[in-house]
Coordinates of C-alpha atoms and ligand atoms in Angstrom, one line a residue:
M1 CA -35.0 -8.5 -5.5
S2 CA -31.6 -7.3 -4.5
A3 CA -30.7 -3.6 -4.6
P4 CA -29.5 -2.5 -8.1
T5 CA -25.9 -1.8 -8.6
F6 CA -24.0 -0.5 -11.6
G7 CA -20.2 -0.7 -11.3
R8 CA -20.2 -3.8 -9.3
T9 CA -22.5 -5.6 -11.8
L10 CA -20.2 -4.8 -14.7
F11 CA -17.7 -7.2 -13.3
A12 CA -20.4 -9.9 -13.8
G13 CA -21.0 -8.7 -17.3
G14 CA -24.3 -7.2 -16.4
L15 CA -25.9 -3.8 -17.2
D16 CA -29.4 -2.5 -16.6
P17 CA -30.0 0.5 -18.9
A18 CA -32.8 1.7 -16.7
L19 CA -30.1 2.7 -14.2
V20 CA -28.3 4.9 -16.7
L21 CA -31.0 6.1 -19.1
P22 CA -31.9 8.8 -19.4
Y23 CA -28.5 10.2 -18.4
P24 CA -29.1 11.7 -14.9
Q25 CA -30.0 15.4 -14.7
M26 CA -30.5 17.6 -11.7
D27 CA -34.1 18.7 -11.3
P28 CA -34.6 22.2 -12.6
A29 CA -35.1 23.8 -9.2
E30 CA -31.9 22.3 -7.9
A31 CA -30.0 23.1 -11.1
A32 CA -30.9 26.8 -10.6
T33 CA -29.7 26.7 -7.0
V34 CA -26.5 25.1 -8.0
A35 CA -25.9 27.5 -10.9
R36 CA -26.5 30.4 -8.4
L37 CA -24.1 28.9 -5.9
V38 CA -21.4 28.3 -8.5
R39 CA -21.7 31.8 -9.9
S40 CA -21.5 33.3 -6.4
L41 CA -18.5 31.1 -5.6
E42 CA -16.7 32.2 -8.8
S43 CA -17.3 35.9 -8.3
F44 CA -16.3 35.7 -4.7
A45 CA -13.1 33.8 -5.6
A46 CA -12.3 36.2 -8.4
E47 CA -12.4 39.1 -5.9
S48 CA -11.1 37.5 -2.7
Y49 CA -9.2 34.3 -3.3
D50 CA -5.6 34.2 -4.2
P51 CA -4.0 30.7 -4.3
A52 CA -0.5 32.1 -4.0
K53 CA -1.5 34.0 -0.8
V54 CA -3.1 30.9 0.6
E55 CA 0.1 29.0 0.0
A56 CA 2.2 31.8 1.7
D57 CA -0.2 32.1 4.6
R58 CA -0.5 28.3 4.9
W59 CA -4.3 28.6 5.4
V60 CA -7.1 29.5 3.1
G61 CA -8.0 32.3 5.5
D62 CA -10.7 32.7 8.1
D63 CA -12.0 35.6 5.9
V64 CA -12.4 33.2 3.0
I65 CA -14.2 30.7 5.2
A66 CA -16.5 33.5 6.4
G67 CA -17.1 34.6 2.8
L68 CA -17.9 31.1 1.7
A69 CA -20.2 30.7 4.6
E70 CA -22.0 33.9 3.8
R71 CA -22.7 32.6 0.4
G72 CA -24.1 29.3 1.7
L73 CA -21.2 27.2 0.5
M74 CA -20.1 25.6 3.7
G75 CA -22.9 23.1 4.2
L76 CA -23.8 22.1 0.7
A77 CA -25.0 18.6 1.5
V78 CA -26.5 19.5 4.8
P79 CA -30.3 19.5 4.7
A80 CA -32.0 22.9 4.7
E81 CA -33.6 22.2 8.1
H82 CA -30.1 22.3 9.6
G83 CA -29.1 25.4 7.7
G84 CA -27.4 23.8 4.7
A85 CA -28.1 24.0 1.0
G86 CA -29.6 20.5 0.9
L87 CA -27.9 19.5 -2.3
S88 CA -28.1 16.1 -3.9
H89 CA -25.0 14.1 -4.7
T90 CA -25.0 15.6 -8.2
G91 CA -25.4 19.2 -6.9
Y92 CA -22.7 18.7 -4.4
A93 CA -20.4 17.2 -7.0
R94 CA -21.0 20.1 -9.3
V95 CA -20.0 22.7 -6.7
S96 CA -17.0 20.5 -5.8
E97 CA -16.0 20.8 -9.4
A98 CA -16.1 24.6 -9.0
F99 CA -13.9 24.5 -5.9
G100 CA -11.4 22.4 -7.9
R101 CA -11.4 24.9 -10.7
I102 CA -10.5 27.7 -8.4
D103 CA -7.7 25.9 -6.5
P104 CA -6.9 22.3 -5.6
T105 CA -6.1 23.5 -2.1
L106 CA -9.5 25.0 -1.7
S107 CA -11.1 21.8 -3.0
V108 CA -9.3 19.8 -0.4
V109 CA -10.0 22.1 2.5
M110 CA -13.7 22.1 1.5
G111 CA -13.5 18.3 1.0
V112 CA -12.1 17.8 4.5
H113 CA -14.9 19.9 6.1
Q114 CA -17.8 18.9 4.0
S115 CA -17.1 15.5 2.3
L116 CA -15.4 14.0 5.4
G117 CA -16.1 15.6 8.8
T118 CA -19.6 17.0 8.2
K119 CA -20.5 14.0 6.1
A120 CA -19.7 11.6 9.0
V121 CA -22.2 13.5 11.2
L122 CA -24.7 13.6 8.4
L123 CA -24.5 9.9 7.7
G124 CA -23.8 8.6 11.2
G125 CA -25.6 11.1 13.4
D126 CA -29.0 10.4 15.1
P127 CA -31.6 13.2 14.9
E128 CA -30.4 14.8 18.1
Q129 CA -26.8 14.8 17.0
R130 CA -27.6 16.2 13.6
A131 CA -29.7 19.0 15.1
R132 CA -27.0 19.8 17.6
L133 CA -23.9 19.6 15.4
L134 CA -24.9 20.4 11.8
P135 CA -26.1 24.0 12.0
D136 CA -22.7 25.3 13.2
L137 CA -20.9 23.2 10.6
A138 CA -23.2 24.2 7.7
A139 CA -22.9 27.9 8.7
G140 CA -19.1 27.7 8.7
R141 CA -19.0 28.8 12.4
K142 CA -17.2 25.5 13.1
L143 CA -14.8 23.5 10.9
A144 CA -14.8 19.7 10.8
G145 CA -12.1 17.2 10.3
F146 CA -12.0 13.4 9.9
G147 CA -9.3 11.5 11.9
L148 CA -8.7 8.0 10.7
T149 CA -5.1 7.6 9.6
E150 CA -2.4 6.7 12.2
P151 CA 1.3 6.1 12.0
G152 CA 0.7 2.3 11.8
A153 CA -2.5 2.4 9.8
G154 CA -2.8 4.1 6.4
S155 CA -4.3 2.0 3.7
D156 CA -5.1 -0.7 6.3
A157 CA -7.6 1.4 8.3
F158 CA -8.7 -1.7 10.2
G159 CA -5.2 -1.7 11.8
I160 CA -5.9 1.5 13.8
R161 CA -4.6 1.3 17.4
T162 CA -6.3 4.3 19.0
R163 CA -8.5 2.8 21.7
A164 CA -11.7 3.9 23.4
R165 CA -13.0 2.3 26.6
R166 CA -16.5 2.8 27.8
R167 CA -16.9 3.9 31.4
P168 CA -19.8 2.8 33.6
D169 CA -21.5 6.2 33.0
G170 CA -21.5 5.5 29.3
A171 CA -18.8 8.1 28.4
W172 CA -15.8 6.8 26.3
V173 CA -12.2 7.4 27.2
L174 CA -10.0 7.9 24.2
N175 CA -6.2 7.3 23.9
G176 CA -4.0 7.2 20.8
E177 CA -2.6 9.3 18.0
K178 CA -3.6 10.2 14.5
R179 CA -1.4 11.7 11.8
W180 CA -1.9 13.8 8.7
I181 CA -5.4 15.0 9.7
G182 CA -6.8 18.1 8.0
N183 CA -8.5 20.4 10.5
G184 CA -7.1 18.1 13.2
N185 CA -7.1 20.9 15.8
R186 CA -10.1 23.0 14.9
D187 CA -13.7 22.7 16.1
V188 CA -15.1 19.3 15.5
L189 CA -13.1 16.1 14.8
V190 CA -14.8 12.8 13.9
T191 CA -12.4 10.1 14.8
F192 CA -12.3 6.4 15.0
A193 CA -11.0 4.0 17.7
R194 CA -10.8 0.3 18.4
V195 CA -13.0 -1.2 21.1
D196 CA -11.6 -3.9 23.3
D197 CA -13.2 -7.4 22.9
D198 CA -14.5 -7.3 26.5
Q199 CA -16.6 -4.3 25.5
G200 CA -18.0 -5.8 22.3
G201 CA -15.0 -5.3 20.0
G202 CA -15.0 -3.6 16.6
H203 CA -14.6 0.2 16.3
V204 CA -16.4 3.3 17.5
A205 CA -16.8 6.6 15.8
L206 CA -16.6 9.6 18.1
V207 CA -17.2 13.3 17.7
L208 CA -14.6 15.4 19.5
E209 CA -15.4 19.0 20.2
R210 CA -13.0 21.9 20.7
G211 CA -12.1 22.3 24.4
M212 CA -12.3 18.6 25.3
P213 CA -9.3 18.1 27.6
G214 CA -6.7 15.7 26.2
W215 CA -7.4 16.4 22.5
E216 CA -4.1 17.9 21.5
S217 CA -2.2 18.7 18.3
P218 CA 1.5 19.0 19.1
F219 CA 2.5 20.0 15.5
R220 CA 1.5 20.7 12.0
Y221 CA 3.0 18.8 9.0
P222 CA 5.1 20.6 6.4
T223 CA 3.8 19.1 3.1
L224 CA 4.9 19.0 -0.6
G225 CA 1.7 20.8 -1.7
L226 CA -1.7 21.8 -0.3
S227 CA 0.1 24.1 2.1
G228 CA -3.2 25.9 2.9
N229 CA -4.7 22.7 4.3
D230 CA -4.1 22.6 8.0
N231 CA -2.6 19.1 8.3
R232 CA -2.0 18.0 11.8
H233 CA -0.6 15.4 14.1
V234 CA -3.2 14.7 16.7
V235 CA -2.8 13.0 20.2
F236 CA -5.6 11.8 22.5
R237 CA -4.7 11.6 26.2
D238 CA -7.6 10.2 28.2
V239 CA -10.1 12.3 26.2
V240 CA -13.5 11.8 27.8
V241 CA -16.2 11.7 25.1
P242 CA -19.8 11.7 26.3
A243 CA -22.1 8.9 25.1
A244 CA -24.1 11.6 23.2
N245 CA -21.1 12.0 20.9
V246 CA -20.9 8.4 19.7
L247 CA -21.9 8.2 16.0
G248 CA -23.9 5.1 15.1
E249 CA -23.6 1.8 16.9
P250 CA -20.4 1.2 18.9
G251 CA -18.6 -1.7 17.1
Q252 CA -19.7 -0.4 13.7
G253 CA -17.5 2.7 13.6
L254 CA -15.4 1.8 10.6
R255 CA -18.4 1.0 8.6
L256 CA -19.3 4.7 8.9
A257 CA -15.7 5.7 8.0
V258 CA -15.9 3.5 4.8
S259 CA -19.4 4.9 3.8
V260 CA -18.1 8.5 4.2
L261 CA -15.0 7.7 2.1
N262 CA -17.1 6.0 -0.5
Q263 CA -19.3 9.0 -1.0
G264 CA -16.4 11.4 -0.7
R265 CA -14.7 9.9 -3.7
I266 CA -17.5 11.2 -6.0
G267 CA -16.6 14.8 -5.1
L268 CA -12.9 14.0 -5.5
G269 CA -13.7 12.8 -9.0
T270 CA -15.6 16.0 -10.0
G271 CA -13.0 18.1 -8.1
S272 CA -10.4 16.6 -10.4
V273 CA -12.6 17.4 -13.4
G274 CA -12.7 21.1 -12.3
I275 CA -8.9 21.2 -11.8
V276 CA -8.3 19.8 -15.3
K277 CA -10.8 22.2 -16.9
R278 CA -8.8 25.1 -15.4
L279 CA -5.5 23.6 -16.5
L280 CA -6.8 23.1 -20.0
E281 CA -7.7 26.8 -20.2
M282 CA -4.3 27.8 -19.0
A283 CA -2.6 25.5 -21.5
L284 CA -4.8 26.8 -24.4
A285 CA -4.0 30.4 -23.5
H286 CA -0.3 29.7 -23.2
T287 CA 0.1 27.6 -26.3
G288 CA -2.0 30.1 -28.3
R289 CA 0.3 33.0 -27.2
R290 CA 3.7 31.6 -27.1
E291 CA 5.5 31.5 -30.4
Q292 CA 8.4 29.3 -31.4
F293 CA 9.7 28.4 -34.9
G294 CA 7.6 31.3 -36.2
R295 CA 4.2 30.1 -35.0
P296 CA 2.2 29.6 -31.8
L297 CA 2.9 26.4 -30.1
A298 CA -0.8 25.5 -30.6
G299 CA -0.1 25.3 -34.3
F300 CA 2.0 22.1 -33.9
E301 CA 0.3 18.8 -34.3
L302 CA 2.0 17.2 -31.3
V303 CA 0.8 20.0 -29.1
Q304 CA -2.7 19.7 -30.5
E305 CA -2.7 16.0 -29.8
K306 CA -2.0 16.7 -26.1
L307 CA -4.7 19.3 -25.8
G308 CA -7.2 17.2 -27.7
W309 CA -6.4 14.3 -25.4
M310 CA -7.3 16.5 -22.4
V311 CA -10.6 17.5 -23.9
A312 CA -11.7 14.0 -24.9
E313 CA -10.6 12.4 -21.6
L314 CA -12.4 15.2 -19.7
Y315 CA -15.6 14.4 -21.6
G316 CA -15.3 10.7 -20.6
L317 CA -14.4 11.5 -17.0
E318 CA -17.1 14.1 -16.6
S319 CA -19.7 11.8 -18.0
F320 CA -18.6 9.0 -15.7
A321 CA -18.4 11.2 -12.6
Y322 CA -21.9 12.7 -13.0
L323 CA -23.3 9.3 -13.8
V324 CA -22.0 7.9 -10.5
A325 CA -23.4 11.0 -8.7
G326 CA -26.7 10.5 -10.5
L327 CA -26.8 6.8 -9.5
A328 CA -26.4 7.7 -5.9
D329 CA -29.2 10.2 -6.3
R330 CA -31.4 7.6 -8.0
G331 CA -31.1 5.5 -4.8
V332 CA -28.4 3.1 -5.9
R333 CA -27.1 2.5 -2.4
D334 CA -24.0 0.5 -3.2
V335 CA -21.8 2.9 -5.3
A336 CA -18.6 1.8 -3.5
A337 CA -17.1 0.1 -6.5
D338 CA -18.2 2.9 -8.9
A339 CA -16.8 5.6 -6.6
A340 CA -13.5 3.7 -6.2
L341 CA -13.1 3.2 -10.0
L342 CA -14.0 6.9 -10.5
K343 CA -11.5 8.1 -7.9
V344 CA -8.7 6.0 -9.5
T345 CA -9.3 7.1 -13.1
A346 CA -10.0 10.8 -12.1
T347 CA -7.0 11.3 -10.0
E348 CA -4.6 9.5 -12.4
F349 CA -5.9 11.5 -15.3
L350 CA -5.5 14.6 -13.1
W351 CA -1.9 13.8 -12.5
Y352 CA -1.1 13.0 -16.1
A353 CA -2.9 16.1 -17.4
T354 CA -1.0 18.3 -14.9
N355 CA 2.3 16.8 -16.0
R356 CA 1.4 17.3 -19.6
V357 CA 0.4 20.9 -19.1
V358 CA 3.8 21.5 -17.4
Q359 CA 5.5 19.9 -20.4
L360 CA 3.5 22.1 -22.9
V361 CA 4.3 25.3 -20.9
G362 CA 7.9 24.3 -20.8
G363 CA 10.5 25.9 -18.5
L364 CA 8.2 28.7 -17.6
A365 CA 6.0 26.1 -15.8
Y366 CA 9.0 25.3 -13.6
M367 CA 9.2 28.9 -12.3
R368 CA 7.8 29.5 -8.9
D369 CA 6.1 32.8 -9.8
Q370 CA 3.9 30.8 -12.2
P371 CA 0.8 28.9 -11.0
Y372 CA 1.7 25.5 -12.6
E373 CA 4.2 24.1 -10.2
K374 CA 1.9 24.7 -7.2
I375 CA -0.9 22.8 -9.0
L376 CA 1.6 19.9 -9.7
R377 CA 2.6 19.8 -6.1
D378 CA -1.0 20.1 -4.8
V379 CA -2.4 17.3 -6.9
R380 CA 0.3 14.7 -6.4
I381 CA -1.5 13.5 -3.2
F382 CA -4.8 12.9 -5.0
P383 CA -3.9 9.4 -6.2
I384 CA -2.7 8.6 -2.7
F385 CA -5.2 9.9 -0.2
E386 CA -8.9 8.8 0.4
G387 CA -7.8 5.3 -0.6
A388 CA -4.5 4.7 -2.4
N389 CA -5.3 4.0 -6.1
D390 CA -3.8 0.5 -6.1
V391 CA -5.8 -0.4 -3.0
L392 CA -9.0 0.9 -4.6
R393 CA -8.3 -1.0 -7.8
T394 CA -8.2 -4.3 -5.9
F395 CA -11.1 -3.2 -3.6
A396 CA -13.4 -2.5 -6.6
A397 CA -12.5 -5.8 -8.3
E398 CA -13.0 -7.8 -5.2
R399 CA -16.4 -6.3 -4.7
G400 CA -17.3 -7.1 -8.2
L401 CA -16.0 -10.6 -7.9
S402 CA -17.9 -11.3 -4.7
R403 CA -21.1 -10.5 -6.6
V404 CA -20.0 -12.9 -9.4
A405 CA -19.1 -15.6 -6.8
R406 CA -22.6 -15.4 -5.1
R407 CA -24.8 -15.0 -8.1
G408 CA -22.8 -15.9 -11.3
P409 CA -22.9 -13.8 -14.5
A410 CA -25.5 -11.1 -14.8
A411 CA -27.7 -10.2 -17.7
A412 CA -26.8 -7.3 -19.9
D413 CA -29.5 -5.5 -21.8
L414 CA -28.3 -2.7 -24.0
R415 CA -31.6 -1.5 -25.4
G416 CA -32.4 2.2 -25.0
F417 CA -29.2 3.8 -26.3
A418 CA -29.7 6.1 -29.3
P419 CA -29.9 4.1 -32.6
G420 CA -27.0 6.1 -34.1
L421 CA -24.8 4.5 -31.4
D422 CA -25.5 0.9 -32.3
G423 CA -22.0 0.1 -33.4
E424 CA -20.5 1.5 -30.2
T425 CA -23.1 -0.2 -28.1
K426 CA -22.2 -3.6 -29.6
I427 CA -18.6 -3.1 -28.5
V428 CA -19.8 -2.6 -25.0
A429 CA -22.0 -5.7 -25.2
A430 CA -19.1 -7.8 -26.4
Q431 CA -16.8 -6.4 -23.7
L432 CA -19.4 -7.2 -21.0
E433 CA -19.5 -10.8 -22.1
R434 CA -15.7 -10.9 -21.9
M435 CA -15.9 -9.3 -18.4
A436 CA -18.2 -12.1 -17.2
A437 CA -15.9 -14.8 -18.7
A438 CA -12.8 -13.2 -17.3
S439 CA -14.3 -12.8 -13.8
G440 CA -15.7 -16.3 -13.8
G441 CA -12.4 -17.7 -15.0
L442 CA -10.4 -16.0 -12.3
L443 CA -12.7 -17.3 -9.6
A444 CA -12.7 -20.8 -11.0
R445 CA -8.9 -20.8 -11.1
H446 CA -8.1 -19.1 -7.9
G447 CA -11.2 -19.2 -5.6
D448 CA -10.5 -17.3 -2.4
G449 CA -6.9 -17.0 -3.5
V450 CA -8.0 -14.4 -6.1
A451 CA -7.3 -11.7 -3.6
E452 CA -3.5 -12.3 -4.1
R453 CA -3.9 -12.0 -7.9
Q454 CA -3.5 -8.2 -7.8
L455 CA -2.4 -7.8 -11.4
D456 CA -5.5 -9.6 -12.6
L457 CA -7.7 -7.6 -10.2
A458 CA -6.2 -4.3 -11.4
A459 CA -6.8 -5.4 -15.0
L460 CA -10.4 -6.2 -14.2
S461 CA -10.8 -2.8 -12.7
E462 CA -9.3 -1.2 -15.7
A463 CA -11.6 -3.1 -18.0
A464 CA -14.6 -2.2 -15.8
T465 CA -13.6 1.5 -15.8
G466 CA -13.3 1.4 -19.6
V467 CA -16.8 -0.1 -19.9
A468 CA -18.3 2.3 -17.3
V469 CA -16.9 5.3 -19.2
Q470 CA -18.3 4.0 -22.4
V471 CA -21.7 3.4 -20.9
A472 CA -21.6 6.9 -19.3
T473 CA -20.7 8.6 -22.6
L474 CA -23.2 6.6 -24.6
A475 CA -25.9 7.4 -22.1
R476 CA -25.0 11.1 -22.2
R477 CA -24.9 11.1 -26.0
S478 CA -28.2 9.2 -26.1
S479 CA -29.9 11.7 -23.8
G480 CA -28.8 15.0 -25.3
T481 CA -28.0 14.2 -29.0
P482 CA -24.9 16.3 -29.1
A483 CA -24.0 17.8 -32.4
G484 CA -20.9 19.2 -34.1
D485 CA -17.7 19.3 -32.1
E486 CA -19.4 17.7 -29.1
A487 CA -20.4 14.7 -31.2
A488 CA -16.8 14.2 -32.3
V489 CA -15.5 14.5 -28.8
G490 CA -18.1 12.1 -27.5
R491 CA -17.2 9.5 -30.2
T492 CA -13.5 9.9 -29.3
A493 CA -14.1 9.6 -25.6
T494 CA -16.1 6.5 -26.1
A495 CA -13.6 4.9 -28.5
R496 CA -10.6 5.7 -26.2
A497 CA -12.4 4.0 -23.2
A498 CA -13.2 1.1 -25.4
A499 CA -9.6 0.7 -26.4
R500 CA -8.5 0.7 -22.8
A501 CA -11.1 -1.9 -21.8
D502 CA -10.1 -4.1 -24.8
A503 CA -6.4 -3.9 -23.8
A504 CA -7.1 -4.8 -20.2
L505 CA -9.4 -7.7 -21.3
D506 CA -6.7 -8.9 -23.8
R507 CA -4.2 -9.0 -20.9
L508 CA -6.6 -11.0 -18.8
E509 CA -7.4 -13.4 -21.6
R510 CA -3.8 -14.0 -22.5
G511 CA -3.2 -14.8 -18.8
A512 CA 0.6 -14.5 -19.3
A513 CA 2.2 -14.1 -15.9
S514 CA 4.2 -10.9 -15.6
P515 CA 7.9 -11.3 -14.8
L516 CA 7.9 -8.1 -12.8
P517 CA 6.8 -9.4 -9.3
A518 CA 9.6 -12.0 -9.3
I519 CA 12.1 -9.3 -10.4
A520 CA 11.0 -7.1 -7.6
R521 CA 11.4 -9.9 -5.0
A522 CA 14.9 -10.6 -6.3
A523 CA 15.7 -6.9 -6.1
A524 CA 14.4 -6.8 -2.5
T525 CA 16.8 -9.7 -1.7
A526 CA 19.7 -7.9 -3.3
G527 CA 18.7 -4.6 -1.7
G528 CA 18.8 -2.7 -5.0
Y529 CA 19.9 -3.0 -8.7
A530 CA 22.2 -5.9 -8.9
F531 CA 23.4 -5.6 -12.5
D532 CA 25.7 -2.5 -12.6
L533 CA 27.2 -2.5 -16.1
H534 CA 30.3 -0.8 -14.7
P535 CA 30.7 -1.9 -11.0
A536 CA 32.7 0.4 -8.8
A537 CA 34.4 -2.5 -7.1
Ligands
FAD601 C1 -1.9 15.8 2.5 C2 -2.6 14.7 3.2 C3 -3.8 14.9 3.8 C4 -4.5 13.8 4.4 N1 -5.6 14.0 5.1 C5 -6.2 13.1 5.9 C6 -7.3 13.3 6.7 O1 -7.8 14.4 6.7 N2 -7.7 12.3 7.5 C7 -7.2 11.1 7.5 O2 -7.7 10.2 8.2 N3 -6.1 10.8 6.7 C8 -5.6 11.8 5.9 N4 -4.5 11.5 5.1 C9 -3.9 10.2 5.1 C10 -4.2 9.4 3.8 O3 -5.6 9.1 3.7 C11 -3.3 8.2 3.7 O4 -2.0 8.8 3.2 C12 -3.8 7.2 2.8 O5 -4.8 6.5 3.4 C13 -2.7 6.1 2.4 O6 -2.0 5.7 3.6 P1 -0.4 5.8 3.6 O7 -0.1 7.1 3.1 O8 0.0 5.4 5.0 O9 0.1 4.7 2.6 P2 0.4 3.2 2.8 O10 -0.8 2.5 3.3 O11 1.7 3.0 3.5 O12 0.6 2.8 1.2 C14 1.6 3.3 0.4 C15 1.5 2.7 -0.9 O13 1.7 1.3 -0.8 C16 0.9 0.6 -1.8 N5 -0.1 -0.3 -1.1 C17 -0.6 -0.2 0.1 N6 -1.4 -1.2 0.4 C18 -1.4 -2.0 -0.7 C19 -2.1 -3.2 -1.1 N7 -2.9 -3.8 -0.3 N8 -1.9 -3.6 -2.3 C20 -1.1 -3.0 -3.2 N9 -0.4 -1.9 -2.9 C21 -0.6 -1.4 -1.7 C22 0.2 1.7 -2.6 O14 1.0 2.0 -3.8 C23 0.2 2.9 -1.7 O15 0.2 4.1 -2.4 C24 -3.9 12.5 4.4 C25 -2.6 12.4 3.8 C26 -2.0 13.4 3.2 C27 -0.6 13.2 2.7

């Protein structure tokens, strides 16, 4: 039997309820640990963390790092034997949410250290490397970064040009440059380089440690937001990296990078949940206080619609995010498609929600002495980094379609959801059938050429996300029988996800070609807008 998957199987129209029911819960002992960590983080942040100061100082602060370390918050996913908190994916995701709620910058700085740099050692390190490197990282004595991006290789990570050559003594000599690397000049940097064909080809993952000659950072980037994230240009000049600092098999380095990024996207999803929860609180407080036309803004229906939208979408996103984390904890190894869909939907919701809160707060939100504009600037990068969203849309759909190409449609069994949810479950069943037909149809029509059908792939991913959010909310609602307000929010979240999936499936079934790509190509030839109503000359 092949390993079970969730997101990927949805593209084939399949669903195994045993994967999602009961809706995943942390075990009670871990839940208690996580609750303690979150409380400790929140009280520390209330006393000692000021997002405006972080922005002015352009660094979260060594004292903040020390304070987080003291509270056991720097090595959340690192096993206890190496000094970490040993949290599951779900536990880690929950604390990531708390970081996001405090400050998007803090969540990114923590993400760089824990989800990227430390995670690469955790996933790729052998026992000796883990024992040697993880304790300092988990204790916050050292900070880690993850250096993949280069001037010529952003989304196309396989295009990296940094090279490593193996010397006869087994050490590697590294040359090249990386850009936009968080913690790129601190203590530990996991980086990736190509290996020449005469040495086996592929890529190698290397751990650089502070003090290695030739690892330099000539400058730091000024950025739109996230000023407290130390974002660096990095240059490698004949850096000699001992064989003991190679992670995994030489040749397989980018596999490690991809695995790290796949898992990191779960924390980015719940980090987004945390940021939006805070924004919601800010918007509720403001619209409840501010009066225009003789009443609080919150008294107007159009304001309520926007706030209600945030609550309902948060419920759907939270349900989906913790389902994906729970699947990873249940041993579903391939959560790449799930995590990609989650990252796309979470970060786009984050951006729209931030934009809407700015709108509701009005001109005040534009003022630099208020917290809103910083959050807006901070979060704009979320749909771009850790996989640009359009790249992830096509990536997830291609993974799903490769499953369909190999094994055909999959079986969907929707038993097990609460009986009161029958009507909603039937909608999911019908959409899964349409997913299988749409995927099969695309493969039949385009074969390998399907990779070029990006609009179709994006629509498939949109449909799969809609189905996944419905399944997540239905599983959550089946497992906890929410009542009152929560029941209404759950119904709304499920219905909105269903409507999005329907709309995407309708587009796929209509199959009407969009005129926009051809318009774009013509505009590229013209070099701009060629239809001035009132030409200057
Ligand atoms: C603040 C910040 C922090 C960062 N931190 C790190 C870090 O710590 N470590 C690290 O290694 N990197 C880091 N990065 C780099 C980040 O991961 C890249 O920005 C990201 O991978 C996208 O690459 P790019 O920006 O070069 O965009 P490009 O690859 O040039 O893509 C630009 C846009 O083109 C479109 N596009 C690209 N390819 C396709 C395609 N195949 N199909 C359709 N559309 C496409 C998308 O709309 C995309 O948004 C960071 C970047 C920033 C800005």
